[in-house]
Amino acid sequence: MAEKVLMKGNEAIAEAAIRCGCRHYFGYPITPQTEIAAYMSKRMPKIGGTFLQAESEIAAINMVYGAASTGRRTMTSSSSPGISLKAEGISYLAGADLPALIVNIQRGGPGLGGIQPSQSDYFFMTRGPGHGDFHIIVLAPATVQEMADMTRLAFELGEKYRMPAMLLADGTMGQMMEPVVLPEESNDLDSIAAAKPWAATGTGMKRPHNIINSLYLKPDELEKTNIERFERYAKLEKEECRWEEYLMDDAEICVVSVGITARVSKNAIVAARKEGIKVGMIRPITLYPFPKEPLAKAAARVKSFLTVELNMGQMNEDVKLAINCSKKVAMCNRVGGMIPGADEVLAAIRKEAR
Amino acid sequence: MTFEVIMAGFGGQGLLFSGKVLAHAALIEGKELSWLPSYGPEMRGGTCNCSVIVSDDPVGSPIIANPNVLMVMNEPSLDKFESSVAPGGTVFVDSSLISRKVERTDINAVYIPATQMAKDMNAHSLANMIILGAIVKKLGCVSADIVEQALRETISARKADLLDLNLKAVAMGMKFIEEQA
Amino acid sequence: MAVVFQKPKSLTDAVLHYCPGCTHGIVHRLVAEAIDELGIEGRTIGIAPVGCSVMAYDYFNCDMIEAAHGRAPAVATGVKRSMPDNIVFTYQGDGDLASIGLCETVSTACRGENITIIFINNAIYGMTGGQMAPTSLIGQVTQTSPYGRDAATQGMPIRVSELLATLEAPVYLERVAVNSVAHVRQAKKAILKAFKNQVEGKGFSLVEVLSTCPTNWGLTPQKACQFVEEKMMPFYPLGVFKDKS
């Protein structure tokens, strides 16, 4: 088995990206994700890659757009306010059907907000962060190991479905260290690029020119691209939903939570089980596509749901939609950088058990 | 057994580093662990802490509500965390920097004049490692002989020349506990 | 029959959509001729802007990327950094390059990216129907400066070539015009040089081209050429502002 190393979540993402063949990183400093940029600035020059500190988040995402246009694995990372600035570029990536990795280590908002952990970009990310009708793949790791593993998954899914993919985590996940087994090195960068015949790499006078574009002035053509894109999303929703079920076999209460709050919830669930409360958890791993099916199935047998989240109830709405409001969906939440303690989650579970 | 350790004090006292060494030692021993720093806008002088969990079982939340080990290197940190320590837990106090005693009677207190000891050995910034040595010796959360390897593998290349001094500081902390016993 | 004049290979057969008398067509041709002459069509990647030349991606025969408004230099940076052996150029208007994308323009020049920028300055927003541009002249009437551009409330026009010439990194900055045969010849030389610099790995080159917009200026093509000569050139003098090549 490969060696376990101790790394921060942010560093694990950076190293995993490099091992997945990402050689072009463009970013701009912002807490609490700056370790990614710092790590890339150390490593990239030594492996013939690009680390570029852009003049703005806007420039960084457009550099990603350029590198992605050439078919290379490329990425940027930021935290909530920076992602607002990237929204323009993300929309263009989606409109031009370009795969790229975007990391969002969330902090509290709106506005400048704070720098402590948050999950308040949930709506913004899962509804397609930018103008127009589109989605990006959104993955929500809950361990440093998952941060590394999902970096690979994000590149692969993004390329398979030709769309941007995001790792969405909170500040805690980015800052914490845990043992992690890093993905194996992929050395075959050329074949990754060669699998993209649509890329702008120069015609070599051997083929007609490729155009990377999101402009369609004829409405019927634009409509066609939108419909085709949503057919891809439908396939993604059908085939790529990922989630974890924890103690759900006999559960009467189903906690739904992601990232750091899913971990706090696990502690609370263990404590509640000791009190004889039948509680389990469904932890969505893909936020888009959202794992509606396991939630709908659970709705047939549990008494109620309890979302635990670091926002004012954004995922709560998705759970209600997934189960068609057939059961109560309660909530335990803190915002602004506060994180509910296991005792707070336990109290909320007890309330549902009554 | 699960050790939930909070190390707290001022930024610049090396608290994140001593936490890293402990976490790395746990990694070498094949234990489950997590390390979580506080992070804020200040780089030096502000309050700073890190939470390290070392366990035989997988770690759930990395956030510690009730530490069973508390290491404090300034008085505000003792004020802030004393009440949260789990009953039966142990507080390690740098008594060169904190004049007051632990008030609770249901927890153990170990007073180490770590900053003074560090000064005496001409290693001003290594009080953190002295207390780490004491924690490891007193509680056995990781085996004492692994700390050396952990330190060797954690220390940055820039500070590699300070490795021996760090090792000496850890040993001092361990000796302090032995002599107390 | 002997061929005495033909379309450059680097232009497609698509019919240009530009208005009668607009000089975009001339500049497109000059760019295509430069690419042909240097034999780089197969390894050139162009970045189209948002503005009248948004559909340049249909006109150039090389691989093309359409960028968001003002972001072409950032996109070009991403392309060049991942394909350093390719030739990368952007083609941008004044609103795109000197207003919404000024930050990208200055930063890309400052980094000395080894790319070529063709900057069309016609002192107006063409595609959206003739609004004031950062380069509109004092007193110039546009849809959004109906009483003429007023320095007190709307500021002064920006001289991009002079501005960039204050930076250390750029290798070559020249302002040319295409309102007369002589000026077109000079523009051709400048554009060719801006590409050649990149081929030789010299660094950042930008050619500012004073262009016409007869439609939005409300002038005939001929009068528009006179406007360039009489109104624009006094404020935007032609010449080389930097040449380290």
mmCIF file of C-alpha atoms in Angstrom, chain A residues 31-318:
data_model
loop_
_atom_site.group_PDB
_atom_site.id
_atom_site.type_symbol
_atom_site.label_atom_id
_atom_site.label_comp_id
_atom_site.label_asym_id
_atom_site.label_seq_id
_atom_site.Cartn_x
_atom_site.Cartn_y
_atom_site.Cartn_z
ATOM 1 C CA THR A 31 -7.600 33.135 3.006
ATOM 2 C CA PRO A 32 -8.283 30.281 3.763
ATOM 3 C CA GLN A 33 -7.013 28.616 0.587
ATOM 4 C CA THR A 34 -3.646 30.294 0.056
ATOM 5 C CA GLU A 35 -1.725 27.102 0.893
ATOM 6 C CA ILE A 36 -2.767 25.758 -2.501
ATOM 7 C CA ALA A 37 -1.077 28.647 -4.309
ATOM 8 C CA ALA A 38 1.944 28.493 -2.011
ATOM 9 C CA TYR A 39 2.332 24.759 -2.627
ATOM 10 C CA MET A 40 2.006 25.177 -6.385
ATOM 11 C CA SER A 41 4.532 28.013 -6.426
ATOM 12 C CA LYS A 42 7.062 25.665 -4.834
ATOM 13 C CA ARG A 43 6.378 22.581 -6.932
ATOM 14 C CA MET A 44 5.454 23.760 -10.424
ATOM 15 C CA PRO A 45 8.778 25.347 -11.394
ATOM 16 C CA LYS A 46 10.554 22.096 -10.478
ATOM 17 C CA ILE A 47 8.438 19.929 -12.761
ATOM 18 C CA GLY A 48 8.261 22.218 -15.774
ATOM 19 C CA GLY A 49 4.782 23.402 -14.895
ATOM 20 C CA THR A 50 3.227 26.837 -14.628
ATOM 21 C CA PHE A 51 2.422 28.620 -11.406
ATOM 22 C CA LEU A 52 1.155 32.101 -12.120
ATOM 23 C CA GLN A 53 -0.104 34.568 -9.535
ATOM 24 C CA ALA A 54 -2.607 36.480 -11.608
ATOM 25 C CA GLU A 55 -3.504 40.138 -11.247
ATOM 26 C CA SER A 56 -7.020 39.223 -10.130
ATOM 27 C CA GLU A 57 -9.401 36.313 -9.691
ATOM 28 C CA ILE A 58 -10.952 37.371 -12.978
ATOM 29 C CA ALA A 59 -7.649 37.110 -14.800
ATOM 30 C CA ALA A 60 -6.866 33.789 -13.099
ATOM 31 C CA ILE A 61 -10.058 32.080 -14.254
ATOM 32 C CA ASN A 62 -9.532 33.436 -17.768
ATOM 33 C CA MET A 63 -6.006 32.054 -17.802
ATOM 34 C CA VAL A 64 -7.584 28.742 -16.835
ATOM 35 C CA TYR A 65 -9.970 29.234 -19.757
ATOM 36 C CA GLY A 66 -6.983 29.692 -22.051
ATOM 37 C CA ALA A 67 -5.072 26.675 -20.739
ATOM 38 C CA ALA A 68 -8.231 24.531 -20.777
ATOM 39 C CA SER A 69 -8.783 25.578 -24.399
ATOM 40 C CA THR A 70 -5.504 23.891 -25.269
ATOM 41 C CA GLY A 71 -6.728 20.651 -23.680
ATOM 42 C CA ARG A 72 -4.382 20.706 -20.709
ATOM 43 C CA ARG A 73 -5.379 19.795 -17.165
ATOM 44 C CA THR A 74 -5.538 23.131 -15.416
ATOM 45 C CA MET A 75 -6.920 24.605 -12.223
ATOM 46 C CA THR A 76 -7.489 27.610 -10.025
ATOM 47 C CA SER A 77 -8.474 27.924 -6.389
ATOM 48 C CA SER A 78 -10.061 30.589 -4.280
ATOM 49 C CA SER A 79 -12.443 31.286 -1.450
ATOM 50 C CA SER A 80 -15.967 32.665 -1.585
ATOM 51 C CA PRO A 81 -15.430 36.363 -2.489
ATOM 52 C CA GLY A 82 -12.900 35.313 -5.110
ATOM 53 C CA ILE A 83 -15.364 32.833 -6.575
ATOM 54 C CA SER A 84 -17.833 35.682 -7.116
ATOM 55 C CA LEU A 85 -15.199 37.260 -9.352
ATOM 56 C CA LYS A 86 -14.575 33.969 -11.114
ATOM 57 C CA ALA A 87 -18.250 33.506 -11.893
ATOM 58 C CA GLU A 88 -17.887 35.268 -15.234
ATOM 59 C CA GLY A 89 -15.118 32.945 -16.343
ATOM 60 C CA ILE A 90 -16.896 29.855 -15.026
ATOM 61 C CA SER A 91 -19.913 30.725 -17.176
ATOM 62 C CA TYR A 92 -17.642 31.010 -20.224
ATOM 63 C CA LEU A 93 -15.973 27.683 -19.401
ATOM 64 C CA ALA A 94 -19.407 26.085 -19.187
ATOM 65 C CA GLY A 95 -20.556 27.800 -22.381
ATOM 66 C CA ALA A 96 -17.489 26.616 -24.277
ATOM 67 C CA ASP A 97 -17.765 23.107 -22.729
ATOM 68 C CA LEU A 98 -14.283 23.237 -21.249
ATOM 69 C CA PRO A 99 -13.182 20.998 -18.380
ATOM 70 C CA ALA A 100 -11.190 22.644 -15.596
ATOM 71 C CA LEU A 101 -10.850 22.299 -11.847
ATOM 72 C CA ILE A 102 -11.956 25.119 -9.568
ATOM 73 C CA VAL A 103 -11.449 24.821 -5.817
ATOM 74 C CA ASN A 104 -13.613 26.839 -3.441
ATOM 75 C CA ILE A 105 -12.555 26.739 0.208
ATOM 76 C CA GLN A 106 -15.528 28.614 1.590
ATOM 77 C CA ARG A 107 -15.539 31.383 4.168
ATOM 78 C CA GLY A 108 -18.440 33.353 5.650
ATOM 79 C CA GLY A 109 -20.235 36.053 3.661
ATOM 80 C CA PRO A 110 -21.892 37.956 2.104
ATOM 81 C CA GLY A 111 -19.538 40.737 1.069
ATOM 82 C CA LEU A 112 -16.128 40.544 2.624
ATOM 83 C CA GLY A 113 -17.744 38.458 5.358
ATOM 84 C CA GLY A 114 -15.146 36.707 7.498
ATOM 85 C CA ILE A 115 -12.415 34.168 7.036
ATOM 86 C CA GLN A 116 -13.785 31.378 9.200
ATOM 87 C CA PRO A 117 -15.406 28.232 7.755
ATOM 88 C CA SER A 118 -18.735 28.377 5.996
ATOM 89 C CA GLN A 119 -20.925 26.460 3.573
ATOM 90 C CA SER A 120 -22.818 29.506 2.439
ATOM 91 C CA ASP A 121 -21.881 29.234 -1.241
ATOM 92 C CA TYR A 122 -24.009 26.088 -1.554
ATOM 93 C CA PHE A 123 -26.747 27.659 -3.685
ATOM 94 C CA PHE A 124 -24.266 29.745 -5.655
ATOM 95 C CA MET A 125 -22.224 26.673 -6.628
ATOM 96 C CA THR A 126 -24.929 24.053 -7.105
ATOM 97 C CA ARG A 127 -27.139 26.259 -9.283
ATOM 98 C CA GLY A 128 -24.346 27.100 -11.713
ATOM 99 C CA PRO A 129 -22.085 29.923 -10.536
ATOM 100 C CA GLY A 130 -22.508 32.531 -13.260
ATOM 101 C CA HIS A 131 -24.979 33.861 -15.788
ATOM 102 C CA GLY A 132 -26.856 31.537 -18.100
ATOM 103 C CA ASP A 133 -28.385 28.110 -17.792
ATOM 104 C CA PHE A 134 -25.657 25.685 -16.750
ATOM 105 C CA HIS A 135 -24.197 23.495 -14.058
ATOM 106 C CA ILE A 136 -20.764 22.564 -12.890
ATOM 107 C CA ILE A 137 -19.873 19.329 -11.120
ATOM 108 C CA VAL A 138 -19.665 20.046 -7.385
ATOM 109 C CA LEU A 139 -17.842 17.635 -5.079
ATOM 110 C CA ALA A 140 -17.886 17.989 -1.288
ATOM 111 C CA PRO A 141 -15.004 16.194 0.467
ATOM 112 C CA ALA A 142 -15.184 15.537 4.209
ATOM 113 C CA THR A 143 -11.679 14.224 4.837
ATOM 114 C CA VAL A 144 -8.230 15.181 3.635
ATOM 115 C CA GLN A 145 -8.144 11.792 1.903
ATOM 116 C CA GLU A 146 -11.290 12.707 -0.009
ATOM 117 C CA MET A 147 -9.795 16.073 -0.943
ATOM 118 C CA ALA A 148 -6.975 14.213 -2.684
ATOM 119 C CA ASP A 149 -9.213 11.532 -4.206
ATOM 120 C CA MET A 150 -11.807 14.008 -5.446
ATOM 121 C CA THR A 151 -9.184 16.128 -7.139
ATOM 122 C CA ARG A 152 -8.654 13.193 -9.486
ATOM 123 C CA LEU A 153 -12.383 12.565 -9.755
ATOM 124 C CA ALA A 154 -13.012 16.224 -10.605
ATOM 125 C CA PHE A 155 -10.513 16.150 -13.482
ATOM 126 C CA GLU A 156 -11.864 12.871 -14.811
ATOM 127 C CA LEU A 157 -15.556 13.725 -14.560
ATOM 128 C CA GLY A 158 -14.922 17.191 -15.975
ATOM 129 C CA GLU A 159 -13.221 15.691 -19.014
ATOM 130 C CA LYS A 160 -15.779 12.936 -19.453
ATOM 131 C CA TYR A 161 -18.699 15.358 -19.429
ATOM 132 C CA ARG A 162 -16.789 18.361 -20.816
ATOM 133 C CA MET A 163 -17.662 20.731 -18.022
ATOM 134 C CA PRO A 164 -15.938 22.597 -15.178
ATOM 135 C CA ALA A 165 -15.732 20.718 -11.892
ATOM 136 C CA MET A 166 -15.454 22.143 -8.412
ATOM 137 C CA LEU A 167 -14.120 20.932 -5.101
ATOM 138 C CA LEU A 168 -16.319 22.700 -2.556
ATOM 139 C CA ALA A 169 -15.034 22.571 0.994
ATOM 140 C CA ASP A 170 -15.002 24.845 3.996
ATOM 141 C CA GLY A 171 -12.069 26.569 5.676
ATOM 142 C CA THR A 172 -11.717 23.806 8.275
ATOM 143 C CA MET A 173 -11.255 21.146 5.619
ATOM 144 C CA GLY A 174 -8.622 23.244 3.883
ATOM 145 C CA GLN A 175 -6.670 23.982 7.054
ATOM 146 C CA MET A 176 -6.765 20.638 8.857
ATOM 147 C CA MET A 177 -4.129 17.928 8.574
ATOM 148 C CA GLU A 178 -4.865 14.227 8.400
ATOM 149 C CA PRO A 179 -3.022 11.208 7.104
ATOM 150 C CA VAL A 180 -3.552 10.848 3.377
ATOM 151 C CA VAL A 181 -2.544 8.398 0.679
ATOM 152 C CA LEU A 182 -1.872 10.452 -2.434
ATOM 153 C CA PRO A 183 -2.957 9.284 -5.886
ATOM 154 C CA GLU A 184 -0.371 7.662 -8.094
ATOM 155 C CA GLU A 185 1.500 9.816 -10.539
ATOM 156 C CA SER A 186 0.054 9.913 -14.044
ATOM 157 C CA ASN A 187 2.929 10.514 -16.400
ATOM 158 C CA ASP A 188 1.037 10.230 -19.622
ATOM 159 C CA LEU A 189 0.177 13.890 -20.010
ATOM 160 C CA ASP A 190 0.218 13.681 -23.790
ATOM 161 C CA SER A 191 -2.527 11.101 -23.961
ATOM 162 C CA ILE A 192 -4.707 13.205 -21.651
ATOM 163 C CA ALA A 193 -4.299 16.079 -24.112
ATOM 164 C CA ALA A 194 -4.633 13.846 -27.168
ATOM 165 C CA ALA A 195 -8.065 12.719 -25.992
ATOM 166 C CA LYS A 196 -9.287 16.238 -26.729
ATOM 167 C CA PRO A 197 -9.457 16.615 -30.519
ATOM 168 C CA TRP A 198 -11.519 19.777 -30.040
ATOM 169 C CA ALA A 199 -8.651 21.663 -28.370
ATOM 170 C CA ALA A 200 -6.992 24.768 -29.795
ATOM 171 C CA THR A 201 -3.428 23.556 -30.210
ATOM 172 C CA GLY A 202 -2.653 24.848 -33.689
ATOM 173 C CA THR A 203 -3.989 23.161 -36.800
ATOM 174 C CA GLY A 204 -0.566 21.900 -37.845
ATOM 175 C CA MET A 205 -2.044 22.442 -41.323
ATOM 176 C CA LYS A 206 -3.583 18.984 -40.881
ATOM 177 C CA ARG A 207 -7.174 19.766 -39.938
ATOM 178 C CA PRO A 208 -9.733 22.569 -40.177
ATOM 179 C CA HIS A 209 -9.364 25.224 -37.490
ATOM 180 C CA ASN A 210 -10.857 24.525 -34.061
ATOM 181 C CA ILE A 211 -12.909 27.252 -32.441
ATOM 182 C CA ILE A 212 -13.455 27.489 -28.682
ATOM 183 C CA ASN A 213 -16.516 29.617 -28.297
ATOM 184 C CA SER A 214 -19.657 30.327 -26.327
ATOM 185 C CA LEU A 215 -21.225 32.865 -28.690
ATOM 186 C CA TYR A 216 -24.244 31.765 -30.736
ATOM 187 C CA LEU A 217 -26.097 34.710 -32.186
ATOM 188 C CA LYS A 218 -28.762 32.552 -33.798
ATOM 189 C CA PRO A 219 -31.327 31.638 -31.122
ATOM 190 C CA ASP A 220 -32.075 28.220 -32.594
ATOM 191 C CA GLU A 221 -28.386 27.319 -32.481
ATOM 192 C CA LEU A 222 -27.987 28.577 -28.932
ATOM 193 C CA GLU A 223 -31.082 26.657 -27.886
ATOM 194 C CA LYS A 224 -29.584 23.524 -29.370
ATOM 195 C CA THR A 225 -26.352 23.907 -27.380
ATOM 196 C CA ASN A 226 -28.315 24.391 -24.166
ATOM 197 C CA ILE A 227 -30.459 21.326 -24.760
ATOM 198 C CA GLU A 228 -27.456 19.215 -25.701
ATOM 199 C CA ARG A 229 -25.692 20.362 -22.538
ATOM 200 C CA PHE A 230 -28.631 19.436 -20.346
ATOM 201 C CA GLU A 231 -28.761 15.997 -21.943
ATOM 202 C CA ARG A 232 -25.204 15.573 -20.697
ATOM 203 C CA TYR A 233 -26.271 16.813 -17.261
ATOM 204 C CA ALA A 234 -29.077 14.239 -17.238
ATOM 205 C CA LYS A 235 -26.548 11.485 -17.891
ATOM 206 C CA LEU A 236 -24.325 12.899 -15.162
ATOM 207 C CA GLU A 237 -27.243 12.933 -12.720
ATOM 208 C CA LYS A 238 -28.051 9.343 -13.593
ATOM 209 C CA GLU A 239 -24.550 7.925 -13.430
ATOM 210 C CA GLU A 240 -22.357 9.994 -11.179
ATOM 211 C CA CYS A 241 -24.231 10.678 -7.931
ATOM 212 C CA ARG A 242 -22.102 9.801 -4.941
ATOM 213 C CA TRP A 243 -22.976 9.708 -1.274
ATOM 214 C CA GLU A 244 -22.128 7.922 1.950
ATOM 215 C CA GLU A 245 -24.680 6.217 4.194
ATOM 216 C CA TYR A 246 -23.835 5.916 7.868
ATOM 217 C CA LEU A 247 -25.909 3.750 10.239
ATOM 218 C CA MET A 248 -28.947 4.139 7.988
ATOM 219 C CA ASP A 249 -30.185 0.515 8.108
ATOM 220 C CA ASP A 250 -32.558 0.986 11.032
ATOM 221 C CA ALA A 251 -32.506 4.788 11.203
ATOM 222 C CA GLU A 252 -35.666 6.698 12.049
ATOM 223 C CA ILE A 253 -33.952 10.050 11.840
ATOM 224 C CA CYS A 254 -31.741 10.860 8.864
ATOM 225 C CA VAL A 255 -29.088 13.534 9.290
ATOM 226 C CA VAL A 256 -27.991 15.125 6.006
ATOM 227 C CA SER A 257 -24.721 17.008 6.125
ATOM 228 C CA VAL A 258 -21.503 17.574 4.184
ATOM 229 C CA GLY A 259 -17.900 18.488 4.898
ATOM 230 C CA ILE A 260 -16.941 19.507 8.421
ATOM 231 C CA THR A 261 -20.514 19.427 9.726
ATOM 232 C CA ALA A 262 -20.887 15.824 8.565
ATOM 233 C CA ARG A 263 -17.940 14.988 10.808
ATOM 234 C CA VAL A 264 -19.393 16.853 13.765
ATOM 235 C CA SER A 265 -22.666 15.069 13.058
ATOM 236 C CA LYS A 266 -20.955 11.671 13.169
ATOM 237 C CA ASN A 267 -19.829 12.370 16.730
ATOM 238 C CA ALA A 268 -23.371 13.422 17.633
ATOM 239 C CA ILE A 269 -24.848 10.320 15.998
ATOM 240 C CA VAL A 270 -22.508 8.042 17.953
ATOM 241 C CA ALA A 271 -23.591 9.777 21.159
ATOM 242 C CA ALA A 272 -27.283 9.595 20.230
ATOM 243 C CA ARG A 273 -27.018 5.880 19.422
ATOM 244 C CA LYS A 274 -25.651 5.350 22.948
ATOM 245 C CA GLU A 275 -28.902 6.894 24.177
ATOM 246 C CA GLY A 276 -30.847 4.440 22.045
ATOM 247 C CA ILE A 277 -31.898 6.944 19.388
ATOM 248 C CA LYS A 278 -32.060 5.346 15.958
ATOM 249 C CA VAL A 279 -30.309 7.966 13.870
ATOM 250 C CA GLY A 280 -28.126 7.704 10.788
ATOM 251 C CA MET A 281 -26.720 9.988 8.130
ATOM 252 C CA ILE A 282 -26.746 10.383 4.391
ATOM 253 C CA ARG A 283 -23.728 12.457 3.420
ATOM 254 C CA PRO A 284 -23.941 13.824 -0.126
ATOM 255 C CA ILE A 285 -20.518 13.633 -1.764
ATOM 256 C CA THR A 286 -21.658 15.110 -5.072
ATOM 257 C CA LEU A 287 -23.683 18.281 -4.481
ATOM 258 C CA TYR A 288 -24.303 18.630 -8.183
ATOM 259 C CA PRO A 289 -25.567 16.136 -9.138
ATOM 260 C CA PHE A 290 -27.428 15.966 -5.825
ATOM 261 C CA PRO A 291 -28.098 12.408 -4.590
ATOM 262 C CA LYS A 292 -31.883 12.642 -4.623
ATOM 263 C CA GLU A 293 -32.524 8.940 -4.963
ATOM 264 C CA PRO A 294 -31.094 7.685 -1.652
ATOM 265 C CA LEU A 295 -32.868 10.519 0.137
ATOM 266 C CA ALA A 296 -36.171 9.683 -1.536
ATOM 267 C CA LYS A 297 -35.702 6.025 -0.594
ATOM 268 C CA ALA A 298 -34.903 6.978 2.995
ATOM 269 C CA ALA A 299 -38.013 9.150 3.111
ATOM 270 C CA ALA A 300 -40.109 5.996 2.807
ATOM 271 C CA ARG A 301 -38.823 4.681 6.125
ATOM 272 C CA VAL A 302 -37.546 7.517 8.353
ATOM 273 C CA LYS A 303 -39.630 9.811 10.558
ATOM 274 C CA SER A 304 -37.749 12.974 9.766
ATOM 275 C CA PHE A 305 -34.637 14.497 8.269
ATOM 276 C CA LEU A 306 -32.212 16.865 9.921
ATOM 277 C CA THR A 307 -29.817 18.958 7.857
ATOM 278 C CA VAL A 308 -26.721 20.190 9.637
ATOM 279 C CA GLU A 309 -25.112 23.026 7.707
ATOM 280 C CA LEU A 310 -23.107 26.244 7.877
ATOM 281 C CA ASN A 311 -25.664 28.464 6.146
ATOM 282 C CA MET A 312 -29.238 29.583 6.657
ATOM 283 C CA GLY A 313 -30.738 26.435 5.204
ATOM 284 C CA GLN A 314 -29.624 26.079 1.620
ATOM 285 C CA MET A 315 -29.150 22.319 1.389
ATOM 286 C CA ASN A 316 -32.284 21.975 3.488
ATOM 287 C CA GLU A 317 -34.247 23.075 0.424
ATOM 288 C CA ASP A 318 -32.595 20.461 -1.773
#
